[in-house]
PDB file of C-alpha atoms and ligand atoms in Angstrom:
ATOM      1  CA  MET A   1      83.648  -5.370 105.000  1.00 76.00           C
ATOM      2  CA  GLY A   2      83.070  -2.824 108.208  1.00 91.00           C
ATOM      3  CA  LYS A   3      79.863  -2.235 109.919  1.00 97.00           C
ATOM      4  CA  VAL A   4      77.472  -0.016 107.948  1.00 98.00           C
ATOM      5  CA  ALA A   5      76.922   3.470 108.945  1.00 98.00           C
ATOM      6  CA  ILE A   6      74.202   5.805 107.389  1.00 98.00           C
ATOM      7  CA  VAL A   7      75.044   9.606 107.796  1.00 98.00           C
ATOM      8  CA  THR A   8      71.818  11.811 106.761  1.00 98.00           C
ATOM      9  CA  GLY A   9      72.747  14.886 105.147  1.00 98.00           C
ATOM     10  CA  GLY A  10      76.103  13.288 104.713  1.00 98.00           C
ATOM     11  CA  THR A  11      77.299  14.772 101.668  1.00 97.00           C
ATOM     12  CA  ARG A  12      78.012  18.411 102.639  1.00 95.00           C
ATOM     13  CA  GLY A  13      79.156  20.372 105.567  1.00 95.00           C
ATOM     14  CA  ILE A  14      79.290  18.487 109.068  1.00 98.00           C
ATOM     15  CA  GLY A  15      77.622  15.512 107.521  1.00 98.00           C
ATOM     16  CA  ARG A  16      80.380  15.214 105.054  1.00 97.00           C
ATOM     17  CA  ALA A  17      83.209  15.483 107.724  1.00 98.00           C
ATOM     18  CA  ILE A  18      81.190  12.788 109.851  1.00 98.00           C
ATOM     19  CA  SER A  19      80.915  10.478 106.514  1.00 98.00           C
ATOM     20  CA  GLU A  20      84.351  10.807 105.989  1.00 98.00           C
ATOM     21  CA  MET A  21      85.830  10.251 109.668  1.00 98.00           C
ATOM     22  CA  LEU A  22      83.518   7.095 109.884  1.00 98.00           C
ATOM     23  CA  GLN A  23      85.031   5.814 106.684  1.00 98.00           C
ATOM     24  CA  GLU A  24      88.694   6.391 108.192  1.00 98.00           C
ATOM     25  CA  ASP A  25      87.293   4.562 111.527  1.00 98.00           C
ATOM     26  CA  GLY A  26      86.629   1.429 109.033  1.00 98.00           C
ATOM     27  CA  PHE A  27      82.901   1.648 108.649  1.00 98.00           C
ATOM     28  CA  THR A  28      81.229   1.232 105.433  1.00 98.00           C
ATOM     29  CA  VAL A  29      79.625   4.449 105.065  1.00 98.00           C
ATOM     30  CA  VAL A  30      76.534   5.429 103.192  1.00 98.00           C
ATOM     31  CA  ALA A  31      75.753   9.270 102.808  1.00 98.00           C
ATOM     32  CA  ASN A  32      71.973  10.133 102.619  1.00 98.00           C
ATOM     33  CA  TYR A  33      71.306  13.373 100.759  1.00 98.00           C
ATOM     34  CA  ALA A  34      67.897  15.247  99.738  1.00 96.00           C
ATOM     35  CA  GLY A  35      68.648  17.873  97.248  1.00 90.00           C
ATOM     36  CA  ASN A  36      71.798  18.562  95.461  1.00 89.00           C
ATOM     37  CA  ASP A  37      72.730  15.612  92.972  1.00 94.00           C
ATOM     38  CA  ASP A  38      75.635  17.282  91.504  1.00 94.00           C
ATOM     39  CA  LYS A  39      77.294  17.875  94.864  1.00 92.00           C
ATOM     40  CA  ALA A  40      76.465  14.416  96.036  1.00 95.00           C
ATOM     41  CA  LYS A  41      78.079  12.889  93.029  1.00 96.00           C
ATOM     42  CA  ALA A  42      81.211  15.037  93.145  1.00 96.00           C
ATOM     43  CA  PHE A  43      81.297  13.878  96.856  1.00 97.00           C
ATOM     44  CA  THR A  44      81.204  10.263  95.944  1.00 98.00           C
ATOM     45  CA  ASP A  45      83.697  10.699  93.188  1.00 98.00           C
ATOM     46  CA  ALA A  46      85.946  12.029  95.719  1.00 98.00           C
ATOM     47  CA  THR A  47      85.465   9.857  98.834  1.00 98.00           C
ATOM     48  CA  GLY A  48      84.373   6.782  97.281  1.00 98.00           C
ATOM     49  CA  ILE A  49      81.431   6.873  99.608  1.00 98.00           C
ATOM     50  CA  LYS A  50      78.257   6.082  98.149  1.00 98.00           C
ATOM     51  CA  SER A  51      75.345   8.598  98.152  1.00 98.00           C
ATOM     52  CA  TYR A  52      71.728   7.506  98.402  1.00 98.00           C
ATOM     53  CA  LYS A  53      68.949  10.322  97.639  1.00 98.00           C
ATOM     54  CA  TRP A  54      65.809  10.340 100.001  1.00 98.00           C
ATOM     55  CA  ASP A  55      63.925  12.877 102.203  1.00 98.00           C
ATOM     56  CA  VAL A  56      64.541  11.889 105.679  1.00 98.00           C
ATOM     57  CA  GLY A  57      61.192  13.819 106.532  1.00 98.00           C
ATOM     58  CA  ASP A  58      59.355  11.191 104.283  1.00 98.00           C
ATOM     59  CA  HIS A  59      58.739   8.201 106.610  1.00 98.00           C
ATOM     60  CA  ALA A  60      58.101   5.912 103.575  1.00 98.00           C
ATOM     61  CA  ALA A  61      61.209   7.180 102.054  1.00 98.00           C
ATOM     62  CA  CYS A  62      63.215   6.437 105.167  1.00 98.00           C
ATOM     63  CA  GLN A  63      61.911   2.697 105.345  1.00 98.00           C
ATOM     64  CA  GLU A  64      62.539   2.255 101.404  1.00 98.00           C
ATOM     65  CA  GLY A  65      65.881   3.907 101.562  1.00 98.00           C
ATOM     66  CA  CYS A  66      67.151   1.685 104.555  1.00 98.00           C
ATOM     67  CA  GLU A  67      65.796  -1.489 102.688  1.00 98.00           C
ATOM     68  CA  ARG A  68      67.928  -0.443  99.727  1.00 98.00           C
ATOM     69  CA  VAL A  69      71.067   0.343 101.627  1.00 98.00           C
ATOM     70  CA  ALA A  70      70.727  -3.135 103.487  1.00 98.00           C
ATOM     71  CA  SER A  71      70.135  -5.051 100.358  1.00 98.00           C
ATOM     72  CA  GLU A  72      72.800  -3.226  98.205  1.00 98.00           C
ATOM     73  CA  VAL A  73      75.399  -2.447 101.043  1.00 98.00           C
ATOM     74  CA  GLY A  74      74.584  -4.464 104.215  1.00 98.00           C
ATOM     75  CA  PRO A  75      72.396  -4.107 107.351  1.00 98.00           C
ATOM     76  CA  VAL A  76      72.500  -0.919 108.907  1.00 98.00           C
ATOM     77  CA  ASP A  77      74.449  -0.814 112.229  1.00 98.00           C
ATOM     78  CA  VAL A  78      74.883   2.843 112.682  1.00 98.00           C
ATOM     79  CA  VAL A  79      72.663   5.772 111.907  1.00 99.00           C
ATOM     80  CA  VAL A  80      73.978   9.627 112.323  1.00 99.00           C
ATOM     81  CA  ASN A  81      70.978  11.762 112.176  1.00 98.00           C
ATOM     82  CA  ASN A  82      72.766  14.806 110.881  1.00 98.00           C
ATOM     83  CA  ALA A  83      70.129  16.262 108.120  1.00 98.00           C
ATOM     84  CA  GLY A  84      68.622  19.502 108.891  1.00 97.00           C
ATOM     85  CA  ILE A  85      67.499  22.677 107.798  1.00 97.00           C
ATOM     86  CA  THR A  86      66.989  26.210 109.108  1.00 97.00           C
ATOM     87  CA  ARG A  87      63.807  28.530 108.308  1.00 98.00           C
ATOM     88  CA  ASP A  88      64.827  31.259 110.723  1.00 97.00           C
ATOM     89  CA  GLY A  89      62.847  34.166 111.476  1.00 97.00           C
ATOM     90  CA  THR A  90      60.891  36.020 114.294  1.00 98.00           C
ATOM     91  CA  LEU A  91      57.704  34.312 115.484  1.00 98.00           C
ATOM     92  CA  LEU A  92      55.653  36.928 113.881  1.00 98.00           C
ATOM     93  CA  LYS A  93      57.140  36.519 110.462  1.00 98.00           C
ATOM     94  CA  MET A  94      57.689  32.832 110.757  1.00 98.00           C
ATOM     95  CA  THR A  95      54.937  30.841 108.592  1.00 98.00           C
ATOM     96  CA  TYR A  96      53.207  27.662 109.326  1.00 98.00           C
ATOM     97  CA  ASP A  97      55.293  26.037 106.689  1.00 98.00           C
ATOM     98  CA  ASP A  98      58.390  27.269 108.121  1.00 98.00           C
ATOM     99  CA  TRP A  99      57.596  25.668 111.351  1.00 98.00           C
ATOM    100  CA  ASP A 100      56.228  22.276 109.605  1.00 98.00           C
ATOM    101  CA  GLU A 101      59.240  21.954 107.389  1.00 98.00           C
ATOM    102  CA  VAL A 102      61.685  22.190 110.296  1.00 98.00           C
ATOM    103  CA  MET A 103      59.779  20.023 112.649  1.00 98.00           C
ATOM    104  CA  ARG A 104      59.223  17.509 109.661  1.00 98.00           C
ATOM    105  CA  ILE A 105      62.956  17.210 108.657  1.00 98.00           C
ATOM    106  CA  ASN A 106      64.952  17.915 111.621  1.00 98.00           C
ATOM    107  CA  LEU A 107      62.910  16.100 114.304  1.00 98.00           C
ATOM    108  CA  GLY A 108      60.667  13.708 112.320  1.00 98.00           C
ATOM    109  CA  GLY A 109      63.940  12.640 110.341  1.00 98.00           C
ATOM    110  CA  CYS A 110      65.321  11.299 113.707  1.00 98.00           C
ATOM    111  CA  PHE A 111      61.866   9.457 114.324  1.00 98.00           C
ATOM    112  CA  ASN A 112      61.748   7.829 110.726  1.00 98.00           C
ATOM    113  CA  MET A 113      65.351   6.860 110.500  1.00 98.00           C
ATOM    114  CA  ALA A 114      64.863   5.067 113.889  1.00 98.00           C
ATOM    115  CA  LYS A 115      61.798   3.454 112.926  1.00 98.00           C
ATOM    116  CA  ALA A 116      63.570   2.005 109.707  1.00 98.00           C
ATOM    117  CA  ALA A 117      66.961   0.835 111.531  1.00 98.00           C
ATOM    118  CA  PHE A 118      65.982  -0.056 114.989  1.00 98.00           C
ATOM    119  CA  ALA A 119      64.537  -3.294 114.743  1.00 98.00           C
ATOM    120  CA  GLY A 120      67.486  -4.791 112.795  1.00 98.00           C
ATOM    121  CA  MET A 121      69.955  -3.470 115.371  1.00 98.00           C
ATOM    122  CA  LYS A 122      68.085  -5.208 117.979  1.00 98.00           C
ATOM    123  CA  ASP A 123      68.053  -8.301 116.227  1.00 98.00           C
ATOM    124  CA  ARG A 124      71.844  -8.238 115.782  1.00 98.00           C
ATOM    125  CA  GLY A 125      72.457  -6.888 119.363  1.00 98.00           C
ATOM    126  CA  TRP A 126      74.394  -4.088 118.243  1.00 98.00           C
ATOM    127  CA  GLY A 127      73.584  -0.535 117.236  1.00 98.00           C
ATOM    128  CA  ARG A 128      74.586   2.970 117.390  1.00 98.00           C
ATOM    129  CA  PHE A 129      72.512   6.173 116.966  1.00 98.00           C
ATOM    130  CA  VAL A 130      74.085   9.659 116.979  1.00 99.00           C
ATOM    131  CA  ASN A 131      71.732  12.642 116.668  1.00 99.00           C
ATOM    132  CA  ILE A 132      72.866  15.838 116.024  1.00 98.00           C
ATOM    133  CA  GLY A 133      71.119  18.492 118.309  1.00 98.00           C
ATOM    134  CA  SER A 134      72.344  22.200 119.004  1.00 98.00           C
ATOM    135  CA  ILE A 135      73.573  24.746 121.168  1.00 98.00           C
ATOM    136  CA  ASN A 136      70.157  26.233 120.103  1.00 98.00           C
ATOM    137  CA  GLY A 137      68.079  23.445 121.313  1.00 98.00           C
ATOM    138  CA  GLN A 138      69.888  23.670 124.736  1.00 98.00           C
ATOM    139  CA  ALA A 139      69.973  27.507 125.119  1.00 97.00           C
ATOM    140  CA  GLY A 140      67.126  28.894 122.683  1.00 97.00           C
ATOM    141  CA  GLN A 141      68.125  31.275 119.889  1.00 97.00           C
ATOM    142  CA  TYR A 142      66.314  34.571 118.852  1.00 97.00           C
ATOM    143  CA  GLY A 143      64.586  33.934 115.376  1.00 97.00           C
ATOM    144  CA  GLN A 144      64.485  30.111 115.750  1.00 98.00           C
ATOM    145  CA  VAL A 145      61.600  28.934 117.611  1.00 98.00           C
ATOM    146  CA  ASN A 146      61.156  26.155 115.057  1.00 98.00           C
ATOM    147  CA  TYR A 147      64.766  25.041 114.963  1.00 98.00           C
ATOM    148  CA  ALA A 148      65.049  25.359 118.770  1.00 98.00           C
ATOM    149  CA  ALA A 149      62.047  23.333 119.666  1.00 98.00           C
ATOM    150  CA  ALA A 150      63.150  20.572 116.909  1.00 98.00           C
ATOM    151  CA  LYS A 151      66.684  20.393 118.228  1.00 98.00           C
ATOM    152  CA  SER A 152      65.490  20.361 121.861  1.00 98.00           C
ATOM    153  CA  GLY A 153      63.050  17.542 120.947  1.00 98.00           C
ATOM    154  CA  ILE A 154      66.186  15.747 119.427  1.00 98.00           C
ATOM    155  CA  HIS A 155      67.732  15.838 122.875  1.00 97.00           C
ATOM    156  CA  GLY A 156      64.473  14.286 124.580  1.00 98.00           C
ATOM    157  CA  PHE A 157      64.221  11.808 121.871  1.00 98.00           C
ATOM    158  CA  THR A 158      67.544  10.849 122.347  1.00 98.00           C
ATOM    159  CA  LYS A 159      66.970  10.076 126.159  1.00 98.00           C
ATOM    160  CA  ALA A 160      63.739   8.290 125.558  1.00 98.00           C
ATOM    161  CA  LEU A 161      65.200   6.165 122.721  1.00 98.00           C
ATOM    162  CA  ALA A 162      68.559   5.295 124.781  1.00 98.00           C
ATOM    163  CA  GLN A 163      66.533   3.715 127.481  1.00 98.00           C
ATOM    164  CA  GLU A 164      64.583   1.569 125.042  1.00 98.00           C
ATOM    165  CA  GLY A 165      67.908   0.474 123.347  1.00 98.00           C
ATOM    166  CA  ALA A 166      70.504  -0.041 126.337  1.00 98.00           C
ATOM    167  CA  ARG A 167      69.294  -3.803 126.677  1.00 98.00           C
ATOM    168  CA  PHE A 168      69.572  -4.616 123.155  1.00 98.00           C
ATOM    169  CA  GLY A 169      73.370  -3.162 122.857  1.00 98.00           C
ATOM    170  CA  ILE A 170      72.221  -0.164 121.098  1.00 98.00           C
ATOM    171  CA  THR A 171      73.500   3.079 122.306  1.00 98.00           C
ATOM    172  CA  VAL A 172      71.709   6.456 121.630  1.00 99.00           C
ATOM    173  CA  ASN A 173      73.384   9.635 122.020  1.00 98.00           C
ATOM    174  CA  ALA A 174      73.444  13.326 120.771  1.00 98.00           C
ATOM    175  CA  ILE A 175      76.066  15.913 119.780  1.00 98.00           C
ATOM    176  CA  ALA A 176      74.896  19.469 120.237  1.00 98.00           C
ATOM    177  CA  PRO A 177      77.090  21.675 117.911  1.00 98.00           C
ATOM    178  CA  GLY A 178      77.829  25.060 118.641  1.00 98.00           C
ATOM    179  CA  TYR A 179      78.462  27.532 115.551  1.00 98.00           C
ATOM    180  CA  ILE A 180      80.327  25.561 113.232  1.00 98.00           C
ATOM    181  CA  ASP A 181      82.069  26.839 109.960  1.00 96.00           C
ATOM    182  CA  THR A 182      79.346  25.810 107.266  1.00 95.00           C
ATOM    183  CA  ASP A 183      77.318  26.911 104.618  1.00 92.00           C
ATOM    184  CA  MET A 184      74.441  26.856 107.271  1.00 92.00           C
ATOM    185  CA  VAL A 185      76.259  29.196 109.534  1.00 95.00           C
ATOM    186  CA  ALA A 186      77.465  31.397 106.690  1.00 95.00           C
ATOM    187  CA  ALA A 187      74.068  32.287 105.779  1.00 95.00           C
ATOM    188  CA  VAL A 188      73.444  34.101 109.259  1.00 94.00           C
ATOM    189  CA  PRO A 189      73.892  37.974 108.478  1.00 95.00           C
ATOM    190  CA  GLU A 190      77.193  39.201 109.115  1.00 95.00           C
ATOM    191  CA  PRO A 191      76.543  41.703 111.825  1.00 96.00           C
ATOM    192  CA  VAL A 192      74.331  38.951 113.802  1.00 94.00           C
ATOM    193  CA  LEU A 193      77.288  36.497 113.267  1.00 96.00           C
ATOM    194  CA  GLU A 194      80.053  38.634 114.483  1.00 96.00           C
ATOM    195  CA  LYS A 195      78.126  39.236 117.873  1.00 95.00           C
ATOM    196  CA  ILE A 196      77.515  35.693 118.234  1.00 95.00           C
ATOM    197  CA  VAL A 197      81.307  34.955 117.719  1.00 97.00           C
ATOM    198  CA  ALA A 198      82.139  37.529 120.085  1.00 97.00           C
ATOM    199  CA  LYS A 199      80.506  35.305 122.858  1.00 96.00           C
ATOM    200  CA  ILE A 200      82.425  32.230 122.099  1.00 98.00           C
ATOM    201  CA  PRO A 201      85.024  31.761 124.645  1.00 98.00           C
ATOM    202  CA  VAL A 202      87.380  29.843 122.565  1.00 98.00           C
ATOM    203  CA  GLY A 203      87.084  33.022 120.169  1.00 97.00           C
ATOM    204  CA  ARG A 204      86.266  31.367 116.719  1.00 97.00           C
ATOM    205  CA  LEU A 205      83.803  29.181 114.804  1.00 98.00           C
ATOM    206  CA  GLY A 206      84.301  25.499 115.255  1.00 98.00           C
ATOM    207  CA  GLN A 207      85.467  23.003 112.565  1.00 98.00           C
ATOM    208  CA  ALA A 208      83.232  20.106 111.083  1.00 98.00           C
ATOM    209  CA  LYS A 209      85.666  17.524 111.989  1.00 98.00           C
ATOM    210  CA  GLU A 210      85.604  18.798 115.527  1.00 98.00           C
ATOM    211  CA  ILE A 211      82.128  17.575 115.647  1.00 98.00           C
ATOM    212  CA  ALA A 212      83.104  14.374 113.787  1.00 98.00           C
ATOM    213  CA  ARG A 213      85.594  13.339 116.183  1.00 98.00           C
ATOM    214  CA  GLY A 214      82.776  13.433 118.631  1.00 98.00           C
ATOM    215  CA  VAL A 215      80.464  11.144 116.430  1.00 98.00           C
ATOM    216  CA  SER A 216      83.702   8.804 115.866  1.00 98.00           C
ATOM    217  CA  PHE A 217      83.857   8.090 119.495  1.00 98.00           C
ATOM    218  CA  LEU A 218      80.270   7.801 120.319  1.00 98.00           C
ATOM    219  CA  CYS A 219      79.941   5.107 117.356  1.00 98.00           C
ATOM    220  CA  SER A 220      83.082   3.121 118.698  1.00 96.00           C
ATOM    221  CA  ASP A 221      83.123   0.063 120.799  1.00 94.00           C
ATOM    222  CA  SER A 222      84.900   2.099 123.437  1.00 95.00           C
ATOM    223  CA  ALA A 223      81.507   4.205 123.851  1.00 98.00           C
ATOM    224  CA  ALA A 224      79.610   1.170 124.925  1.00 97.00           C
ATOM    225  CA  PHE A 225      78.837   2.442 128.281  1.00 98.00           C
ATOM    226  CA  VAL A 226      77.857   6.015 127.082  1.00 98.00           C
ATOM    227  CA  THR A 227      74.084   6.257 126.239  1.00 98.00           C
ATOM    228  CA  GLY A 228      71.564   8.915 126.693  1.00 98.00           C
ATOM    229  CA  SER A 229      74.218  11.560 126.604  1.00 98.00           C
ATOM    230  CA  THR A 230      74.621  14.934 125.123  1.00 98.00           C
ATOM    231  CA  MET A 231      78.178  15.864 124.149  1.00 98.00           C
ATOM    232  CA  SER A 232      78.335  19.744 123.778  1.00 98.00           C
ATOM    233  CA  ILE A 233      81.210  20.989 121.302  1.00 98.00           C
ATOM    234  CA  ASN A 234      80.486  24.642 121.154  1.00 98.00           C
ATOM    235  CA  GLY A 235      83.868  26.426 122.087  1.00 98.00           C
ATOM    236  CA  GLY A 236      82.484  26.985 125.674  1.00 98.00           C
ATOM    237  CA  GLN A 237      79.410  29.005 124.602  1.00 98.00           C
ATOM    238  CA  HIS A 238      77.182  27.302 126.506  1.00 97.00           C
ATOM    239  CA  MET A 239      78.001  25.170 129.424  1.00 94.00           C
ATOM    240  CA  TYR A 240      75.249  22.883 130.083  1.00 73.00           C
TER     241      TYR A 240
HETATM  242  N1  CAA B   1      68.539  39.432 121.199  1.00 87.20           N
HETATM  243  C1  CAA B   1      67.695  40.313 121.260  1.00 87.20           C
HETATM  244  N2  CAA B   1      67.173  41.185 120.350  1.00 87.20           N
HETATM  245  C2  CAA B   1      67.702  40.780 119.128  1.00 87.20           C
HETATM  246  C3  CAA B   1      68.393  39.646 119.043  1.00 87.20           C
HETATM  247  C4  CAA B   1      68.920  38.921 119.965  1.00 87.20           C
HETATM  248  N3  CAA B   1      69.755  38.005 119.576  1.00 87.20           N
HETATM  249  N4  CAA B   1      68.967  39.617 117.387  1.00 87.20           N
HETATM  250  C5  CAA B   1      68.055  40.430 116.961  1.00 87.20           C
HETATM  251  N5  CAA B   1      67.321  41.283 117.861  1.00 87.20           N
HETATM  252  C6  CAA B   1      66.605  42.508 117.908  1.00 87.20           C
HETATM  253  C7  CAA B   1      67.327  43.445 116.738  1.00 87.20           C
HETATM  254  O1  CAA B   1      68.139  44.071 117.478  1.00 87.20           O
HETATM  255  C8  CAA B   1      65.993  44.227 116.208  1.00 87.20           C
HETATM  256  O2  CAA B   1      65.552  45.254 117.107  1.00 87.20           O
HETATM  257  P1  CAA B   1      65.127  46.382 116.599  1.00 87.20           P
HETATM  258  O3  CAA B   1      63.885  46.142 115.795  1.00 87.20           O
HETATM  259  O4  CAA B   1      64.738  47.270 117.977  1.00 87.20           O
HETATM  260  O5  CAA B   1      66.313  47.156 115.743  1.00 87.20           O
HETATM  261  C9  CAA B   1      64.987  43.086 116.242  1.00 87.20           C
HETATM  262  O6  CAA B   1      65.380  42.068 116.912  1.00 87.20           O
HETATM  263  C10 CAA B   1      64.755  42.701 114.469  1.00 87.20           C
HETATM  264  O7  CAA B   1      65.908  42.036 114.382  1.00 87.20           O
HETATM  265  P2  CAA B   1      66.377  41.784 113.005  1.00 87.20           P
HETATM  266  O8  CAA B   1      66.420  43.262 112.033  1.00 87.20           O
HETATM  267  O9  CAA B   1      67.693  40.877 112.741  1.00 87.20           O
HETATM  268  O10 CAA B   1      65.079  41.132 112.308  1.00 87.20           O
HETATM  269  P3  CAA B   1      64.904  40.233 111.061  1.00 87.20           P
HETATM  270  O11 CAA B   1      63.576  39.926 110.928  1.00 87.20           O
HETATM  271  O12 CAA B   1      65.470  40.860 109.913  1.00 87.20           O
HETATM  272  O13 CAA B   1      65.747  38.959 111.260  1.00 87.20           O
HETATM  273  C11 CAA B   1      66.547  36.832 112.247  1.00 87.20           C
HETATM  274  C12 CAA B   1      65.675  38.160 112.271  1.00 87.20           C
HETATM  275  C13 CAA B   1      66.328  36.209 110.739  1.00 87.20           C
HETATM  276  C14 CAA B   1      66.245  36.091 113.217  1.00 87.20           C
HETATM  277  C15 CAA B   1      68.047  37.248 112.157  1.00 87.20           C
HETATM  278  O14 CAA B   1      68.139  38.053 113.356  1.00 87.20           O
HETATM  279  C16 CAA B   1      69.065  36.235 112.207  1.00 87.20           C
HETATM  280  O15 CAA B   1      69.409  35.580 111.111  1.00 87.20           O
HETATM  281  N6  CAA B   1      69.400  35.662 113.440  1.00 87.20           N
HETATM  282  C17 CAA B   1      70.285  34.818 113.193  1.00 87.20           C
HETATM  283  C18 CAA B   1      69.637  33.381 113.878  1.00 87.20           C
HETATM  284  C19 CAA B   1      70.716  32.388 114.357  1.00 87.20           C
HETATM  285  O16 CAA B   1      71.698  32.468 115.095  1.00 87.20           O
HETATM  286  N7  CAA B   1      70.520  31.347 113.396  1.00 87.20           N
HETATM  287  C20 CAA B   1      71.543  30.276 113.677  1.00 87.20           C
HETATM  288  C21 CAA B   1      71.580  29.650 112.308  1.00 87.20           C
HETATM  289  S1  CAA B   1      72.977  28.428 112.189  1.00 87.20           S
HETATM  290  C22 CAA B   1      72.189  27.116 113.035  1.00 87.20           C
HETATM  291  O17 CAA B   1      71.298  27.050 113.535  1.00 87.20           O
HETATM  292  C23 CAA B   1      73.365  26.125 113.257  1.00 87.20           C
HETATM  293  C24 CAA B   1      73.334  25.737 114.908  1.00 87.20           C
HETATM  294  O18 CAA B   1      72.795  24.763 115.354  1.00 87.20           O
HETATM  295  C25 CAA B   1      74.119  26.616 115.959  1.00 87.20           C
END
């Protein structure tokens, strides 16, 4: 059996592409999801990848979820913190709930999953965290003070945890995707999205697989000397 990798939000969009690519790489992949049971079941039927439901924003649920995975599948060697939501709106229209939910899930989820998995990786002397940040956490984005703050937080979180993990064989890296062809980006109003795509030098949206390839590299043994880094995969939209 290969090393065990959990991909949060791993049944759809970028997460699905990551789950499938890590499976191709030989990992035993578990896809976490929070919402849609039917889509998760369809994903598991199509790929053979087990899906486990819990809310990454809930600290106790992450502990229980990782314990269940450890006992039913095996100890967790890789965590890809991919789960994320948007609650876009300009500051004056954004509610406190919009702020809290995005911080709780997008940033809190990384903390909760690290708390659940780090000690085991440390004991075994090997581990990988890959945290999915965003171009909008690097550059900001009109209408996303919550999302940009959470994603920017992920980049800081990554660098801090990388320093703690290095001596235990645990690497911690981030990927900052640009605009990728997923349901999340499809929800951006058409005229707004057109203007965004016009600013991407490569001239198109990215594909989920193009993010998954980066994750695949960062999870490999070849990336043992890469830690605390952010890989920007954005078609040249923000060169950072
Ligand atoms: N810069 C400056 N001004 C802008 C602007 C921008 N980027 N975008 C909009 N404005 C202006 C508009 O021109 C408008 O000005 P006027 O009132 O003078 O006409 C004003 O701001 C209000 O704009 P909207 O009508 O768009 O306001 P709204 O409240 O209806 O919608 C919004 C605001 C929800 C933020 C909408 O603009 C939007 O959805 N923007 C896209 C946000 C975005 O890119 N989200 C990314 C989602 S995908 C993702 O997050 C994945 C990832 O990691 C990349």
